[in-house]
Coordinates of C-alpha atoms and ligand atoms in Angstrom, one line a residue:
M1 CA 126.7 -21.6 63.3
V2 CA 123.6 -19.8 64.5
L3 CA 121.4 -20.1 60.8
L4 CA 122.4 -24.3 61.7
N5 CA 121.2 -24.1 65.6
S6 CA 118.5 -22.2 64.7
V7 CA 117.5 -25.2 61.6
L8 CA 118.2 -28.1 64.2
F9 CA 116.2 -25.8 66.9
L10 CA 113.0 -25.8 64.4
I11 CA 113.6 -29.1 63.2
V12 CA 113.7 -29.8 67.0
L13 CA 110.2 -27.9 67.5
H14 CA 108.3 -29.1 64.8
I15 CA 109.1 -32.6 65.9
V16 CA 108.1 -32.5 69.2
S17 CA 105.2 -30.3 68.5
S18 CA 104.3 -33.0 65.4
K19 CA 104.4 -36.3 68.2
S20 CA 103.1 -34.2 70.6
I21 CA 98.9 -33.8 68.1
K22 CA 99.9 -37.0 67.5
D23 CA 99.4 -38.0 70.8
N24 CA 96.4 -35.9 71.3
E25 CA 94.8 -37.3 69.4
P26 CA 91.6 -39.8 69.7
F27 CA 92.9 -43.7 69.6
F28 CA 90.1 -46.1 68.1
G29 CA 90.8 -49.1 69.0
Q30 CA 87.2 -50.2 69.6
P31 CA 85.7 -53.2 67.4
E32 CA 83.4 -52.1 65.0
Q33 CA 81.9 -53.0 61.6
I34 CA 81.5 -56.3 63.2
H35 CA 80.3 -59.4 60.9
L36 CA 80.0 -63.0 60.3
S37 CA 80.3 -65.2 57.1
Y38 CA 80.1 -68.7 56.5
G39 CA 83.5 -70.4 56.1
H40 CA 84.0 -73.1 53.3
D41 CA 82.6 -76.2 56.1
P42 CA 80.4 -76.5 58.8
S43 CA 83.3 -76.4 61.2
L44 CA 84.0 -72.9 60.2
M45 CA 82.6 -69.5 61.2
I46 CA 84.5 -66.4 59.7
V47 CA 84.6 -62.9 62.2
T48 CA 85.5 -59.6 61.0
W49 CA 85.6 -56.0 62.1
V50 CA 87.4 -53.1 62.4
T51 CA 90.0 -50.7 64.3
L52 CA 90.5 -47.5 63.0
N53 CA 93.1 -46.9 64.4
E54 CA 96.4 -50.1 65.2
V55 CA 95.7 -52.6 66.7
N56 CA 97.6 -55.6 65.9
D57 CA 95.8 -58.0 68.1
S58 CA 93.1 -59.9 66.8
V59 CA 90.4 -61.9 69.4
V60 CA 87.3 -63.5 69.4
E61 CA 86.4 -65.7 73.2
Y62 CA 83.3 -67.8 72.2
G63 CA 81.6 -70.7 73.8
Q64 CA 78.1 -72.2 74.3
L65 CA 76.0 -71.7 77.2
D66 CA 77.0 -68.4 77.9
M67 CA 81.1 -69.4 78.8
L68 CA 83.7 -67.7 76.6
D69 CA 85.3 -70.6 76.9
K70 CA 87.4 -70.6 74.2
R71 CA 89.9 -67.9 72.1
S72 CA 91.0 -68.1 68.2
T73 CA 93.4 -65.4 67.1
G74 CA 93.6 -64.8 63.5
N75 CA 95.0 -62.2 62.0
V76 CA 94.6 -58.0 60.2
S77 CA 95.5 -55.8 56.9
I78 CA 95.5 -52.9 56.4
F79 CA 92.5 -51.1 54.0
Q80 CA 93.9 -47.6 52.4
D81 CA 91.2 -45.9 51.1
S82 CA 92.8 -44.3 47.7
G83 CA 90.3 -40.7 48.7
S84 CA 92.2 -37.7 49.4
E85 CA 92.0 -37.8 52.8
Q86 CA 94.1 -41.7 52.2
R87 CA 92.1 -43.0 55.4
R88 CA 93.6 -46.1 56.8
E89 CA 91.2 -49.0 58.8
Y90 CA 92.4 -52.0 59.9
I91 CA 91.1 -54.9 59.1
H92 CA 90.6 -58.0 61.8
R93 CA 90.1 -61.9 61.0
V94 CA 89.3 -64.5 62.5
V95 CA 88.5 -68.1 61.5
L96 CA 86.7 -70.0 64.3
H97 CA 87.9 -73.8 63.8
N98 CA 85.9 -76.7 65.2
L99 CA 82.4 -75.6 65.3
I100 CA 79.1 -78.2 66.2
P101 CA 77.4 -77.6 63.4
G102 CA 73.9 -76.4 64.1
Q103 CA 75.2 -75.5 67.7
K104 CA 73.9 -71.7 69.5
Y105 CA 77.6 -69.9 70.3
F106 CA 78.2 -66.4 72.5
Y107 CA 81.2 -64.2 71.3
H108 CA 83.3 -61.3 71.3
C109 CA 85.6 -60.1 69.8
G110 CA 88.8 -57.6 70.3
C111 CA 91.9 -57.9 72.8
D112 CA 92.5 -57.2 76.1
D113 CA 94.3 -53.7 75.4
Y114 CA 91.8 -52.1 73.3
G115 CA 89.2 -53.0 75.0
W116 CA 85.6 -56.3 73.0
S117 CA 82.7 -55.8 71.3
P118 CA 79.6 -56.5 72.9
L119 CA 78.7 -59.8 73.2
F120 CA 76.8 -61.9 70.2
W121 CA 75.0 -64.8 69.8
F122 CA 75.7 -67.2 66.6
T123 CA 74.6 -70.7 65.3
A124 CA 76.7 -72.5 63.5
M125 CA 76.7 -73.5 59.8
R126 CA 74.7 -77.1 59.0
N127 CA 74.8 -78.5 55.2
D128 CA 73.4 -81.3 55.1
S129 CA 70.0 -82.1 52.9
D130 CA 67.1 -82.2 56.3
F131 CA 68.6 -78.7 57.6
V132 CA 65.7 -76.1 56.5
V133 CA 67.4 -72.9 55.7
R134 CA 65.7 -69.8 56.4
M135 CA 67.3 -66.3 54.4
A136 CA 66.9 -63.0 53.9
V137 CA 67.3 -61.8 50.2
Y138 CA 67.5 -58.2 49.0
G139 CA 69.8 -56.0 46.8
D140 CA 70.7 -52.2 47.6
M141 CA 70.2 -51.4 50.5
G142 CA 72.8 -48.2 51.2
K143 CA 73.6 -45.8 54.2
D144 CA 70.5 -43.4 54.0
N145 CA 67.1 -44.6 53.2
A146 CA 67.5 -48.6 54.4
Q147 CA 63.6 -48.7 54.3
S148 CA 63.5 -52.3 55.2
M149 CA 66.6 -52.2 58.1
A150 CA 65.0 -51.8 61.4
R151 CA 62.3 -55.3 60.0
L152 CA 65.6 -57.0 58.9
Q153 CA 67.5 -56.3 62.1
E154 CA 63.5 -58.1 64.5
E155 CA 64.0 -60.1 62.2
T156 CA 67.4 -61.0 62.3
Q157 CA 67.6 -61.2 66.3
L158 CA 63.8 -63.3 66.5
G159 CA 65.9 -65.7 64.7
H160 CA 63.9 -65.6 61.5
F161 CA 66.5 -66.6 59.5
D162 CA 69.8 -68.3 59.3
L163 CA 71.8 -66.0 56.7
I164 CA 71.5 -62.7 54.5
L165 CA 72.5 -63.3 50.5
H166 CA 73.2 -59.6 49.4
V167 CA 72.8 -59.1 46.3
G168 CA 75.0 -56.4 45.4
D169 CA 75.4 -52.2 45.9
M170 CA 75.3 -51.2 49.5
A171 CA 76.0 -47.5 51.4
Y172 CA 75.6 -45.7 48.1
D173 CA 78.5 -45.8 47.8
M174 CA 81.5 -47.6 50.4
N175 CA 83.7 -44.8 49.5
S176 CA 81.7 -41.3 49.8
D177 CA 83.2 -39.0 52.2
N178 CA 86.7 -40.7 52.2
A179 CA 85.3 -44.1 52.8
R180 CA 83.4 -43.6 55.9
Y181 CA 80.3 -44.0 54.0
G182 CA 81.1 -47.8 53.7
D183 CA 81.7 -47.1 57.3
Q184 CA 78.9 -46.0 58.6
Y185 CA 76.5 -49.0 57.0
M186 CA 78.9 -51.4 57.6
N187 CA 78.3 -50.1 61.2
S188 CA 74.5 -49.8 61.1
I189 CA 74.0 -53.8 59.6
E190 CA 76.5 -54.7 62.9
S191 CA 72.7 -55.8 64.7
I192 CA 71.8 -58.2 61.6
A193 CA 75.3 -59.4 60.3
A194 CA 77.1 -60.0 64.4
Y195 CA 73.9 -62.4 64.3
I196 CA 74.0 -64.8 60.4
P197 CA 76.4 -64.8 58.4
Y198 CA 76.3 -61.8 56.0
M199 CA 76.9 -63.1 52.3
T200 CA 77.1 -60.6 49.7
C201 CA 78.3 -60.2 45.9
P202 CA 79.6 -56.7 44.7
G203 CA 77.6 -53.7 42.6
N204 CA 78.6 -51.0 40.8
H205 CA 78.3 -48.6 43.7
E206 CA 81.2 -51.0 45.2
N207 CA 83.2 -49.9 42.0
A208 CA 85.7 -47.3 43.8
Y209 CA 89.3 -48.3 43.2
N210 CA 88.9 -51.4 42.4
F211 CA 85.9 -52.7 44.7
S212 CA 89.4 -51.8 47.5
Q213 CA 86.9 -51.2 50.1
Y214 CA 83.6 -54.6 49.5
V215 CA 87.2 -56.6 49.1
A216 CA 88.6 -55.3 52.1
K217 CA 86.1 -55.6 54.3
F218 CA 83.8 -58.9 54.0
S219 CA 85.6 -62.0 54.3
M220 CA 83.8 -64.1 51.4
P221 CA 84.1 -69.0 52.0
S222 CA 87.5 -69.6 49.9
S223 CA 89.0 -73.2 50.2
Y224 CA 92.7 -72.0 49.5
N225 CA 92.0 -69.3 51.3
T226 CA 90.9 -69.7 54.5
Y227 CA 90.6 -65.7 55.7
G228 CA 88.7 -64.8 53.2
G229 CA 88.8 -61.9 51.1
D230 CA 90.5 -62.6 47.9
A231 CA 87.5 -64.3 47.5
N232 CA 84.7 -61.6 47.4
H233 CA 84.5 -61.0 44.0
F234 CA 82.9 -64.9 43.3
Y235 CA 82.7 -67.4 45.9
S236 CA 80.1 -70.4 46.8
F237 CA 79.1 -72.4 49.7
N238 CA 76.8 -75.3 50.7
V239 CA 74.3 -74.7 53.0
G240 CA 71.1 -77.0 54.4
P241 CA 70.0 -78.8 51.1
V242 CA 71.6 -75.4 48.8
H243 CA 74.6 -75.3 46.7
V244 CA 74.4 -71.2 46.6
I245 CA 77.6 -69.0 43.6
S246 CA 77.9 -65.9 44.4
F247 CA 79.7 -63.9 41.6
S248 CA 80.3 -60.7 40.0
T249 CA 78.3 -59.0 36.5
E250 CA 80.4 -55.7 37.2
F251 CA 83.6 -57.3 35.9
Y252 CA 81.7 -57.0 32.8
Y253 CA 81.2 -53.1 32.3
Y254 CA 84.2 -51.5 34.6
L255 CA 86.7 -53.3 32.2
Q256 CA 89.5 -51.2 33.5
Y257 CA 90.4 -53.4 36.1
G258 CA 91.5 -56.1 33.8
F259 CA 89.4 -58.1 30.9
E260 CA 91.4 -61.1 32.3
Q261 CA 88.7 -61.7 35.3
I262 CA 85.6 -62.3 33.3
I263 CA 87.6 -65.3 31.9
N264 CA 88.6 -66.4 35.3
Q265 CA 85.5 -66.1 36.9
Y266 CA 83.5 -67.9 33.7
H267 CA 86.1 -70.8 34.2
W268 CA 86.1 -70.6 37.3
I269 CA 82.0 -71.1 37.3
E270 CA 81.8 -73.5 34.8
Q271 CA 84.1 -75.9 37.6
D272 CA 82.2 -75.1 40.5
L273 CA 79.5 -76.3 38.7
K274 CA 80.9 -78.9 37.3
E275 CA 81.7 -80.3 40.8
A276 CA 78.5 -79.4 42.1
N277 CA 76.3 -81.7 39.7
K278 CA 79.0 -84.7 40.5
P279 CA 75.9 -87.4 41.4
E280 CA 76.9 -87.6 45.4
N281 CA 77.0 -84.0 45.6
R282 CA 73.8 -83.0 43.8
A283 CA 72.5 -85.3 45.4
K284 CA 73.3 -83.6 48.6
Q285 CA 72.3 -80.0 47.7
P286 CA 69.8 -80.5 45.1
W287 CA 69.1 -77.0 44.9
I288 CA 71.7 -75.0 42.9
I289 CA 71.3 -70.7 43.5
T290 CA 72.9 -68.4 41.9
M291 CA 73.5 -65.0 43.1
A292 CA 74.2 -62.0 41.1
H293 CA 73.5 -57.8 40.7
K294 CA 72.7 -56.4 37.6
P295 CA 69.9 -59.1 36.2
M296 CA 69.1 -61.3 32.6
Y297 CA 66.3 -60.0 32.5
C298 CA 64.5 -56.9 34.1
S299 CA 60.9 -54.7 32.7
N300 CA 61.7 -51.7 34.3
N301 CA 61.2 -48.2 32.6
N302 CA 64.2 -46.2 33.6
D303 CA 67.0 -48.3 32.3
D304 CA 68.0 -48.4 28.5
E305 CA 69.0 -52.4 29.3
C306 CA 65.5 -52.8 30.6
L307 CA 64.0 -51.2 27.7
F308 CA 65.5 -52.6 25.3
A309 CA 67.8 -55.0 26.0
N310 CA 65.7 -57.3 27.9
G311 CA 68.5 -57.7 30.5
Y312 CA 71.7 -56.7 31.3
I313 CA 72.4 -58.4 27.7
F314 CA 76.1 -59.0 28.6
I315 CA 75.3 -61.0 31.0
R316 CA 72.6 -63.3 29.5
V317 CA 74.2 -64.2 26.0
G318 CA 78.1 -62.4 26.8
L319 CA 80.1 -59.6 25.2
P320 CA 79.7 -58.9 22.2
F321 CA 80.9 -60.1 19.0
I322 CA 83.1 -62.4 20.5
Q323 CA 79.7 -63.9 22.5
A324 CA 81.6 -65.8 24.7
F325 CA 81.4 -65.6 28.9
G326 CA 77.6 -65.3 29.3
F327 CA 76.3 -67.5 31.9
E328 CA 72.5 -68.2 30.1
Q329 CA 73.7 -71.1 28.3
L330 CA 76.2 -72.2 31.2
F331 CA 73.3 -72.0 33.9
A332 CA 70.6 -73.7 32.0
Q333 CA 73.4 -76.8 31.0
Y334 CA 74.4 -77.2 34.8
G335 CA 70.7 -77.1 36.0
V336 CA 70.8 -73.7 38.5
D337 CA 67.4 -73.9 39.5
L338 CA 67.4 -69.5 40.6
E339 CA 68.5 -67.3 40.1
F340 CA 68.9 -63.8 42.7
W341 CA 69.6 -60.5 41.1
A342 CA 69.2 -56.8 42.0
H343 CA 70.3 -53.5 40.4
E344 CA 66.6 -52.7 39.4
H345 CA 65.1 -51.0 42.6
S346 CA 62.0 -53.5 43.4
Y347 CA 60.5 -56.4 43.1
E348 CA 59.8 -58.9 40.4
R349 CA 59.6 -62.5 39.8
L350 CA 59.3 -64.3 36.7
W351 CA 58.1 -67.2 34.9
P352 CA 60.5 -69.7 33.9
V353 CA 62.9 -68.8 31.0
Y354 CA 65.2 -69.0 28.9
N355 CA 66.6 -67.5 25.2
M356 CA 63.7 -65.1 26.4
T357 CA 61.0 -67.8 26.1
V358 CA 58.8 -69.1 29.3
Y359 CA 59.1 -72.8 30.0
N360 CA 56.0 -72.8 32.4
G361 CA 55.5 -76.3 32.6
T362 CA 52.4 -78.6 32.0
K363 CA 51.9 -79.2 35.8
G364 CA 52.1 -75.5 37.1
A365 CA 54.6 -72.5 35.5
Y366 CA 57.1 -74.0 38.7
I367 CA 56.7 -77.2 39.0
D368 CA 59.1 -79.6 37.4
P369 CA 59.6 -75.8 35.2
D370 CA 62.1 -76.2 32.0
A371 CA 64.1 -74.1 32.6
P372 CA 65.6 -71.5 35.9
V373 CA 63.5 -69.3 37.8
H374 CA 64.7 -65.5 38.1
I375 CA 63.9 -62.8 40.5
V376 CA 64.8 -59.3 41.1
T377 CA 65.3 -58.2 44.5
G378 CA 66.8 -54.3 44.8
S379 CA 64.0 -52.1 47.1
A380 CA 65.7 -53.0 50.1
G381 CA 66.2 -48.7 49.9
C382 CA 68.5 -46.3 49.4
N383 CA 68.7 -42.8 48.5
E384 CA 68.1 -43.1 45.0
R385 CA 64.6 -44.2 45.4
H386 CA 62.3 -46.8 43.7
D387 CA 62.6 -47.7 40.0
P388 CA 58.8 -47.6 38.2
F389 CA 58.5 -50.7 35.4
G390 CA 57.1 -50.9 31.9
V391 CA 55.3 -53.0 30.3
P392 CA 55.3 -56.5 31.6
R393 CA 56.7 -59.4 29.5
P394 CA 56.2 -61.8 28.2
W395 CA 58.5 -63.2 31.3
T396 CA 56.9 -61.8 33.7
A397 CA 54.8 -63.0 36.7
F398 CA 54.5 -60.5 39.1
Q399 CA 56.1 -57.0 39.5
N400 CA 56.0 -54.2 42.3
S401 CA 57.9 -51.2 43.3
D402 CA 57.5 -51.1 47.3
Y403 CA 60.6 -51.2 49.4
G404 CA 61.3 -54.9 50.7
Y405 CA 63.4 -57.8 51.0
T406 CA 62.6 -61.4 50.0
R407 CA 62.1 -64.4 52.4
M408 CA 62.9 -67.8 51.2
N409 CA 62.5 -71.7 53.0
V410 CA 64.0 -73.8 50.6
Y411 CA 62.3 -77.0 52.7
N412 CA 63.7 -79.7 51.7
S413 CA 65.1 -81.6 48.0
S414 CA 61.8 -81.1 46.1
H415 CA 60.5 -78.0 47.9
L416 CA 61.7 -74.4 47.9
Y417 CA 58.9 -71.3 49.4
L418 CA 59.9 -67.7 48.8
E419 CA 57.8 -64.6 49.5
Q420 CA 58.2 -60.5 49.4
V421 CA 57.6 -58.9 52.1
S422 CA 56.5 -54.7 51.6
D423 CA 57.7 -52.3 54.2
D424 CA 55.7 -49.4 52.4
Q425 CA 53.0 -51.9 53.5
G426 CA 53.3 -52.6 56.6
G427 CA 56.0 -56.2 56.4
K428 CA 53.1 -57.8 54.7
V429 CA 53.7 -60.9 52.1
I430 CA 52.4 -59.4 48.3
D431 CA 53.7 -62.1 46.4
S432 CA 54.3 -66.3 47.1
M433 CA 55.9 -68.6 45.3
W434 CA 56.2 -72.3 46.1
L435 CA 58.8 -74.2 43.8
I436 CA 58.4 -77.6 43.2
K437 CA 61.0 -80.3 42.0
S438 CA 61.2 -84.0 41.6
K439 CA 64.3 -83.4 39.8
H440 CA 67.1 -81.6 39.0
G441 CA 69.3 -81.1 36.2
P442 CA 70.0 -80.0 32.2
Y443 CA 67.3 -78.8 30.9
S444 CA 65.6 -80.8 28.1
Y445 CA 66.9 -78.8 25.4
V446 CA 70.6 -78.3 26.1
Ligands
FE2_1 FE1 73.4 -51.5 40.9

């Protein structure tokens, strides 16, 4: 009996002491890692943030002219990291509805009990073809040595961009230090991503635990799930005169997560391209632009795929032996105009190219070219440093290894301007291209 009493006493003591330790732990209920993404139509904007402790209210108060007179609520889901600490984070997603396209809104997010974010603002999407859309495009930006970050922050807050395309690889890596690198990275981009939509695709550095943190923390647009989350590997959206398709090259390199993802994605892209090419759709969004991480063509000398295979050949021509699910032929068939890639920590502009053959037009390389144009822009800055170039290939138009990012303005159905900013050279524009098309659609050889 004495023994039983002693055991009971110890159990009670343990419960009491555990509770008191827990009560003394700091509670992090304030919103952090706040970022925006476009919804699948211009009346929507998705606000996503994180709390490090359990908060069950997800609220955005917003409005025009500095008045936060509207209120939307959303949902919270748990991100469980698979590192040794098994950390949990709480992901809050709120979709704002009935926005007026092109209008500026102020907002903050959080809840009354645990506090609110600072005040941010955004401009609602426009997808009419008269809208001149301005984007910054880059891949491969880490938590450390994110060299382009300061310039991107300033340009964003000065209103130079409508959205960001981040072409994969971030934080280096999100899962490091039990997912804290992901937290730090997402906090560091807040000064960009809380103001303009931060549209992403996955890179190899997001692969840990089946891309779980990447999938958990972004909310890309999906017509079947307006809360995002499960569309983060591949999706599309319209902005101005542009149809953007984002997809994963990583399905081809992390087969342990499921071969069927390659097939599902391929069929989805084919269907999306068919839809985008219906005359009434292509008239509204004549430009089709893709973004994905590992390039079909590159000429860096640090990477066997660039040295010996002229790029990531699975992506270009498909899987070995079966020669299926490659994108080069599909993209030519449906008249993709421009393809953004990253992974190589450098910038390369290519001549219009198909099947390793350059198709420079008779009027000038980028005037009605008879092949898609590829840009590899993966030099935003990370702890893995620059990737040097090898010998230029026949399709190499311009190579540069400076840290930097790409700016792109799509002016109308015929004129697209793109330039490369070197952060190493104080923001100097080191390359530019006008892509001019009097018509959009399939190329002549497919
Ligand atoms: Fe990469």
